[in-house]
């Protein structure tokens, strides 16, 4: 169906004032308060693709997804917000309950969409949560409030249809926000170790506090200036060497540069200071995989899954660690765990199909590959590999379809 002129106008208007994480986030907030949930989701996803460490962004995206009845997606985004905000001492069920009762409001009638509310007041649970998330994200609630329409209409959880009721009448589409490929950053001559910086007395340079440097670093990360972000984090760590969050961020920056040895140093320190944070274990396990240390990676990732058993990415990574050690039965169990959480996780489906194929279970392998093909993944490598698998299993038509999709996506990505 061709869009109406009104639809075209909304699509044109749904652009940020600046192509930055904050620009897309502000636009997403504005759209969410107006009930334009699909556009809000798109804008918030753009912001989060540009800035992974963005607690308030993940929380608002979670509320938007929850408003649409997307429980699985909302839970994943909500947990990312909780993991990234140390000040929020609550579980996902508690955050979900507050979102339903205070953060999401029902439309004025059955035709009106739900909207996500913003409460600047520190006297409400939702307002306190937004305040803490905002501080963690270096965003100003006052600035956010100035660009969104605040509606004081109260809504209770009983007034809002539950996700289970919605799911019973519509087909759920799994469009979970997943980790994108690590952004390419310019190669630099990196030589210093994480522990080498502590010999420098940065505090004596200007008397700044560690938090000053950490805040500076987060600003630079938002701008994708990883050189300056790392420098600021390291100056802060020279003053507060046991700050686990800063060590974790330094580790992720180093992984972006493929400086895996230094990244491992930072991430091991992060696990020492944040032993209960599942993200530190997940990132360390990912780093070890990049160094082909699959057995050590599996040991670390088991801890990540124990800390957060509902994190699909941790289960997928654990499955990969077993897969590349030819432990296909154990790997399959991990991929199945991931798929119970995110039924359409493309990598989990791909590797599960491979496990079934290598164990001689061709019937189940075909079922998995067909489900994956029907999702029409955009990753040409996955499509090319399942095309080969379909050929091996005698399914020429599906093999050709997968190969055609792979060629299409390669052609599109090349811009030709």
XYZ file of C-alpha atoms in Angstrom:
416
model
C 0.000 0.000 0.000
C 1.353 3.400 -0.975
C 1.734 5.837 1.948
C -0.688 8.702 2.126
C 0.543 12.267 1.958
C 0.102 12.463 5.746
C 2.239 9.332 6.199
C 4.908 10.796 3.937
C 4.891 14.023 5.932
C 5.347 12.131 9.212
C 8.235 10.132 7.732
C 9.929 13.323 6.585
C 9.391 15.023 9.934
C 10.725 12.043 11.899
C 14.341 13.130 11.566
C 16.527 14.468 14.370
C 17.956 17.958 14.419
C 21.399 16.358 14.471
C 22.617 12.886 13.557
C 23.922 12.032 17.037
C 22.811 9.603 19.760
C 21.280 12.490 21.702
C 19.522 13.795 18.592
C 17.931 10.433 17.819
C 17.134 9.846 21.498
C 15.364 13.186 21.868
C 13.371 12.508 18.713
C 12.434 9.045 19.978
C 11.237 10.479 23.296
C 9.121 13.078 21.538
C 7.532 10.478 19.267
C 6.902 8.091 22.172
C 4.949 10.694 24.125
C 2.787 11.312 21.049
C 2.014 7.613 20.638
C 4.058 7.220 17.449
C 5.599 4.032 18.796
C 7.014 2.501 15.607
C 8.821 5.718 14.718
C 9.954 6.111 18.327
C 11.400 2.596 18.270
C 13.284 3.343 15.055
C 14.758 6.562 16.449
C 15.757 5.009 19.773
C 17.325 2.039 18.001
C 19.382 4.439 15.890
C 20.562 6.177 19.057
C 21.521 2.874 20.680
C 23.338 1.644 17.587
C 25.494 4.760 17.862
C 25.875 4.627 21.642
C 25.731 1.231 23.347
C 26.202 2.589 26.880
C 22.993 4.601 27.165
C 20.906 3.473 30.195
C 18.032 5.897 29.736
C 17.906 5.077 26.024
C 17.514 1.362 26.754
C 14.838 2.088 29.376
C 12.724 4.274 27.098
C 13.072 1.742 24.283
C 11.931 -0.936 26.733
C 8.854 1.122 27.628
C 8.078 1.661 23.933
C 8.362 -2.070 23.231
C 6.265 -2.898 26.289
C 3.604 -0.484 25.024
C 3.428 -2.590 21.862
C 3.147 -5.871 23.760
C 6.668 -6.948 22.821
C 7.521 -8.598 26.150
C 10.690 -10.425 25.078
C 12.183 -7.398 23.361
C 11.177 -5.107 26.221
C 12.800 -7.382 28.778
C 16.099 -7.456 26.884
C 16.200 -3.667 26.556
C 15.102 -3.158 30.157
C 17.820 -5.436 31.476
C 20.406 -3.535 29.468
C 19.257 -0.366 31.226
C 19.497 -2.027 34.638
C 22.943 -3.461 33.904
C 24.244 -0.057 32.842
C 22.845 1.901 35.801
C 24.441 0.849 39.079
C 22.124 3.163 41.051
C 19.011 1.209 40.055
C 18.788 -1.608 42.575
C 15.849 -3.542 41.158
C 14.930 -6.536 39.057
C 13.364 -6.498 35.603
C 9.904 -7.582 36.921
C 9.912 -4.598 39.287
C 10.931 -2.168 36.530
C 8.301 -3.659 34.208
C 5.603 -3.183 36.857
C 6.545 0.480 37.339
C 6.554 1.043 33.582
C 3.058 -0.394 33.292
C 1.648 1.544 36.239
C 3.408 4.888 35.768
C 5.440 4.981 32.559
C 2.852 3.909 29.997
C -0.524 5.535 29.574
C -3.558 4.294 27.743
C -5.064 6.286 24.892
C -8.172 8.391 25.434
C -10.218 5.863 23.463
C -9.710 2.510 21.761
C -8.438 4.202 18.607
C -5.731 6.141 20.404
C -2.306 4.531 20.844
C -0.546 4.137 24.145
C 2.092 6.671 25.015
C 5.210 6.697 27.141
C 5.088 9.250 29.950
C 7.864 11.444 31.314
C 7.616 12.531 34.929
C 10.264 15.013 35.947
C 9.110 14.901 39.582
C 11.398 13.127 42.029
C 8.321 12.201 44.067
C 7.180 9.366 41.795
C 8.801 5.986 41.200
C 8.998 6.517 37.436
C 10.439 9.983 37.933
C 13.131 8.691 40.298
C 14.044 5.942 37.837
C 14.326 8.433 34.971
C 16.444 10.699 37.143
C 18.923 7.933 37.976
C 19.036 6.716 34.396
C 19.562 10.254 33.182
C 22.523 10.778 35.479
C 24.054 7.516 34.296
C 23.508 8.530 30.678
C 24.749 12.110 31.039
C 21.387 13.319 29.776
C 19.390 16.172 31.308
C 15.812 15.404 32.304
C 14.959 19.069 32.002
C 16.204 19.053 28.404
C 14.198 15.916 27.668
C 11.097 17.387 29.270
C 11.352 20.486 27.113
C 11.031 18.542 23.882
C 8.234 16.136 24.766
C 4.578 16.613 25.501
C 3.943 15.688 29.129
C 0.472 14.318 29.818
C -0.491 13.993 33.463
C -3.292 11.523 32.770
C -2.950 8.692 35.258
C -2.974 5.132 34.012
C -2.956 1.949 36.021
C -1.772 -1.458 34.990
C -5.357 -2.740 34.941
C -6.237 -0.183 32.283
C -3.598 -1.456 29.915
C -4.015 -4.727 28.051
C -1.354 -7.213 29.059
C 1.212 -8.448 26.598
C -0.176 -11.957 26.975
C -3.608 -10.823 25.783
C -2.104 -8.961 22.858
C 0.081 -11.912 21.953
C -2.964 -14.181 21.749
C -4.473 -12.210 18.886
C -1.469 -10.985 16.903
C 1.568 -12.701 15.516
C 4.589 -11.633 17.527
C 7.510 -10.470 15.449
C 10.888 -10.730 17.145
C 12.764 -7.546 16.275
C 14.988 -7.524 19.306
C 17.744 -4.964 19.435
C 20.930 -6.988 19.138
C 24.543 -6.044 19.365
C 25.644 -4.747 15.989
C 29.114 -5.292 14.654
C 31.709 -3.299 16.565
C 32.159 0.090 14.955
C 35.309 0.469 12.923
C 37.734 2.873 14.525
C 40.959 4.178 13.072
C 44.000 2.032 13.712
C 46.444 3.514 16.192
C 49.802 2.522 17.558
C 48.608 1.218 20.895
C 51.277 0.087 23.333
C 50.282 0.934 26.888
C 48.827 -1.650 29.254
C 45.862 -1.022 31.507
C 48.072 -1.204 34.589
C 50.816 0.975 33.122
C 48.853 4.189 33.480
C 48.906 4.101 37.264
C 52.444 5.376 37.459
C 51.259 8.790 36.255
C 49.966 11.344 38.729
C 47.140 12.833 36.688
C 45.470 14.174 39.799
C 48.355 16.553 40.355
C 47.874 18.102 36.916
C 44.689 19.991 37.665
C 43.162 18.465 40.791
C 40.140 17.077 38.957
C 38.185 14.236 40.541
C 37.950 10.750 39.089
C 34.254 11.274 38.343
C 35.139 14.380 36.322
C 37.324 12.271 34.048
C 34.793 9.441 33.839
C 32.054 11.906 32.842
C 34.392 13.393 30.256
C 35.081 9.916 28.912
C 31.378 9.166 28.480
C 30.950 12.381 26.507
C 33.798 11.355 24.191
C 32.293 7.890 23.780
C 29.017 9.474 22.726
C 30.950 11.348 20.039
C 32.736 8.116 19.035
C 36.066 9.728 19.895
C 37.528 6.604 21.445
C 41.071 7.977 21.716
C 39.951 10.801 23.990
C 37.469 8.549 25.808
C 40.207 6.090 26.663
C 42.558 8.861 27.770
C 39.907 10.322 30.074
C 38.989 6.917 31.515
C 42.649 6.201 32.218
C 43.112 9.541 33.972
C 40.122 8.740 36.135
C 41.481 5.269 36.846
C 44.790 6.773 37.931
C 42.799 8.414 40.740
C 40.245 5.649 41.317
C 41.902 2.437 40.046
C 39.153 0.209 41.430
C 36.275 1.699 39.439
C 34.856 -1.412 37.803
C 32.548 0.443 35.419
C 35.450 2.465 33.996
C 37.573 -0.676 33.656
C 34.721 -2.353 31.794
C 34.400 0.583 29.376
C 38.146 0.695 28.774
C 38.034 -3.012 28.001
C 35.283 -2.552 25.427
C 37.160 0.341 23.803
C 40.269 -1.810 23.522
C 38.232 -4.606 21.944
C 36.988 -2.150 19.339
C 40.645 -1.612 18.435
C 41.329 -5.334 18.502
C 43.888 -4.735 21.257
C 42.704 -7.934 22.885
C 45.611 -8.519 25.264
C 45.170 -5.105 26.874
C 41.390 -5.532 26.782
C 41.692 -8.791 28.697
C 43.760 -7.049 31.392
C 41.085 -4.386 31.825
C 38.176 -6.816 31.783
C 39.753 -9.172 34.312
C 40.165 -6.213 36.652
C 36.532 -5.279 35.970
C 35.372 -8.765 37.004
C 37.359 -8.376 40.237
C 35.619 -5.112 41.108
C 32.189 -5.914 39.615
C 31.915 -9.668 40.203
C 28.108 -9.599 40.212
C 27.795 -7.670 36.938
C 27.080 -10.209 34.166
C 28.236 -7.811 31.447
C 31.831 -7.899 32.721
C 31.884 -11.696 32.382
C 30.188 -11.577 28.986
C 32.686 -9.056 27.631
C 35.645 -10.989 29.052
C 34.335 -14.184 27.474
C 33.917 -12.412 24.143
C 37.469 -11.078 24.386
C 38.856 -14.552 25.071
C 36.995 -15.885 22.039
C 38.671 -13.237 19.895
C 41.978 -14.751 21.042
C 40.794 -18.304 20.195
C 40.854 -19.314 23.850
C 37.614 -21.223 23.663
C 37.902 -23.325 26.814
C 38.666 -20.320 29.032
C 35.915 -18.415 27.278
C 33.403 -21.157 28.089
C 34.358 -21.086 31.778
C 33.884 -17.316 31.942
C 30.650 -17.335 29.949
C 29.146 -19.962 32.249
C 29.529 -17.405 35.016
C 27.804 -14.809 32.811
C 24.830 -17.138 32.273
C 24.658 -17.899 36.000
C 24.608 -14.180 36.823
C 21.927 -13.481 34.210
C 20.279 -16.689 32.946
C 17.889 -14.704 30.744
C 20.597 -13.031 28.682
C 20.331 -14.656 25.255
C 23.631 -13.190 24.054
C 25.519 -14.891 26.882
C 23.979 -18.249 25.978
C 24.844 -17.761 22.303
C 28.446 -16.918 23.151
C 28.670 -19.933 25.460
C 27.259 -22.079 22.672
C 29.893 -20.753 20.279
C 32.647 -21.591 22.766
C 31.473 -25.221 22.858
C 30.752 -25.334 19.120
C 34.303 -24.393 18.171
C 35.572 -27.153 20.461
C 33.345 -29.654 18.598
C 31.180 -30.126 21.701
C 28.021 -30.033 19.612
C 25.615 -31.491 22.164
C 26.575 -28.953 24.841
C 26.564 -26.173 22.250
C 23.076 -27.148 21.093
C 21.782 -26.923 24.663
C 23.089 -23.361 24.959
C 21.607 -22.299 21.624
C 18.262 -23.784 22.656
C 18.404 -21.802 25.896
C 19.009 -18.637 23.875
C 16.108 -19.442 21.565
C 13.733 -19.891 24.499
C 14.503 -16.274 25.331
C 14.706 -14.887 21.777
C 12.966 -17.333 19.411
C 14.241 -15.614 16.262
C 17.878 -15.083 17.230
C 19.606 -15.599 13.884
C 23.018 -16.693 15.133
C 21.474 -19.115 17.621
C 19.369 -20.656 14.850
C 22.323 -20.879 12.470
C 24.632 -22.580 14.957
C 21.871 -24.860 16.248
C 21.263 -26.018 12.683
C 24.963 -26.713 12.292
C 25.032 -28.702 15.537
C 22.100 -30.824 14.371
C 23.729 -31.333 10.979
C 27.081 -32.390 12.413
C 25.357 -34.823 14.782
C 23.598 -36.417 11.802
C 20.126 -35.139 12.670
C 19.278 -33.861 9.199
C 15.535 -33.586 9.815
C 15.950 -31.170 12.709
C 18.733 -29.319 10.912
C 16.411 -28.664 7.969
C 13.640 -27.426 10.255
C 16.017 -24.955 11.870
C 17.497 -23.770 8.563
C 14.025 -23.287 7.086
C 12.925 -21.182 10.030
C 16.062 -19.087 9.646
C 15.552 -18.671 5.901
C 11.936 -17.607 6.421
C 13.203 -14.809 8.671
C 15.145 -13.521 5.642
C 18.311 -12.582 7.525
C 20.318 -9.730 6.054
C 23.713 -11.222 6.885
C 25.102 -12.543 3.559
C 27.608 -14.830 5.308
C 24.825 -16.648 7.152
C 22.771 -16.916 3.964
C 25.700 -18.297 1.974
C 26.427 -20.893 4.648
C 22.841 -22.120 4.926
C 22.706 -22.233 1.112
C 25.617 -24.698 1.222
C 23.833 -26.668 3.935
C 20.632 -26.867 1.898
C 22.682 -28.149 -1.051
C 24.311 -30.796 1.131
C 20.889 -31.845 2.363
C 19.451 -32.036 -1.159
C 17.183 -28.978 -0.944
C 18.108 -27.213 -4.186
C 15.218 -24.739 -4.244
C 15.888 -23.421 -0.755
C 19.614 -23.386 -1.442
C 19.054 -21.152 -4.466
C 16.727 -18.874 -2.511
C 19.319 -18.399 0.242
C 22.050 -17.773 -2.326
C 19.878 -15.207 -4.115
C 19.160 -13.355 -0.860
C 22.867 -13.327 -0.021
C 23.720 -11.826 -3.410
C 20.986 -9.220 -2.984
C 22.273 -8.080 0.410
C 25.890 -8.003 -0.772
C 24.820 -5.898 -3.744
C 22.839 -3.540 -1.497
C 25.654 -3.128 1.022
C 28.162 -2.331 -1.725
C 25.984 0.552 -2.897
C 26.067 -0.591 -6.505
